[in-house]
Every structure is written in structure tokens, then in C-alpha cells.
Amino acid sequence: MDTGDRLLTPGEVAALFRVDPKTVTRWAAAGRIGSIRTPGGHRRFRESEVRALLEGEADFDALDGDFSANSTY
């Protein structure tokens, strides 16, 4: 892991994608977005990976159709 990479909560990721936090958790459970678990069992997401998805450097289609670059929320 890049030691300078900030970890985001499901709520922070959801706000960036304009979806519900449960959707982000579902993506993670399905392996569509990488996550790590805290010692307390909470999911966290690497900001660099999330930004790559947002900037189109990764494939949105892998996110099970819940997000489309052409959709408005």
C-alpha cells in the first residue's frame, strides 16, 4: 500500500459516486472495488483507487450497472 494514500469510508466513497453507502459496500463485497478492513471490521477504500474510477482510469462497467458515466443522480 502506498503509505501516503488516504483511506476513505463507505460514506465518503458513496458521496463521490452519488450512491448510497450500502451500494459501495455491495461493490466491495462483490470484489468490484478494492477495500481493506480495519481491526474493528469496518471497510476502508484507497483514495487513489476511488479517484482512478472517478477519473475514468478504471472500468465503471465492473460496478454492476449501479453507476454509469452518462447517468445523472
XYZ file of C-alpha atoms in Angstrom:
73
model
C 0.000 0.000 0.000
C 1.166 3.496 -0.775
C 1.839 4.960 2.677
C 0.583 8.371 1.514
C -2.753 7.016 0.264
C -5.683 8.237 2.340
C -8.363 5.732 3.335
C -11.999 6.654 2.702
C -15.117 5.424 4.468
C -18.014 3.900 2.529
C -19.938 7.140 3.125
C -17.159 9.244 1.613
C -16.934 6.972 -1.435
C -20.725 6.981 -1.786
C -20.785 10.782 -1.785
C -18.201 10.874 -4.577
C -20.190 8.408 -6.713
C -23.565 9.818 -5.636
C -24.856 6.451 -4.495
C -25.952 5.007 -1.164
C -23.163 3.759 1.150
C -24.733 0.282 1.032
C -24.106 0.247 -2.726
C -20.399 0.868 -2.114
C -20.353 -1.946 0.451
C -22.046 -4.240 -2.082
C -19.429 -3.352 -4.714
C -16.690 -4.211 -2.232
C -18.314 -7.498 -1.198
C -18.557 -8.470 -4.870
C -14.894 -7.573 -5.475
C -15.734 -4.755 -7.856
C -13.832 -2.182 -5.814
C -10.913 -2.930 -3.549
C -11.267 -2.469 0.174
C -9.433 -3.210 3.364
C -10.839 -3.985 6.796
C -9.955 -2.076 9.942
C -9.243 -4.042 13.129
C -12.841 -3.284 14.105
C -14.153 -4.841 10.866
C -15.080 -1.644 9.020
C -14.343 -1.246 5.316
C -11.995 1.428 4.028
C -11.142 2.298 0.437
C -7.887 3.631 -1.001
C -8.432 7.153 -2.257
C -6.158 6.592 -5.252
C -8.269 3.648 -6.452
C -11.512 5.566 -5.969
C -10.116 8.597 -7.820
C -8.976 6.341 -10.684
C -12.534 5.032 -11.023
C -13.953 8.544 -10.938
C -11.473 9.843 -13.498
C -12.180 7.013 -15.915
C -8.832 5.286 -15.472
C -10.648 2.135 -14.366
C -13.695 0.342 -15.731
C -17.046 1.543 -14.336
C -18.861 -1.357 -16.005
C -17.359 -3.606 -13.346
C -19.516 -1.838 -10.763
C -22.608 -3.920 -11.713
C -24.512 -1.220 -13.550
C -25.234 0.867 -10.454
C -23.220 3.727 -11.899
C -22.993 4.988 -15.427
C -20.834 7.854 -16.593
C -23.831 9.061 -18.625
C -26.308 8.935 -15.729
C -27.310 11.832 -13.563
C -28.192 11.385 -9.927
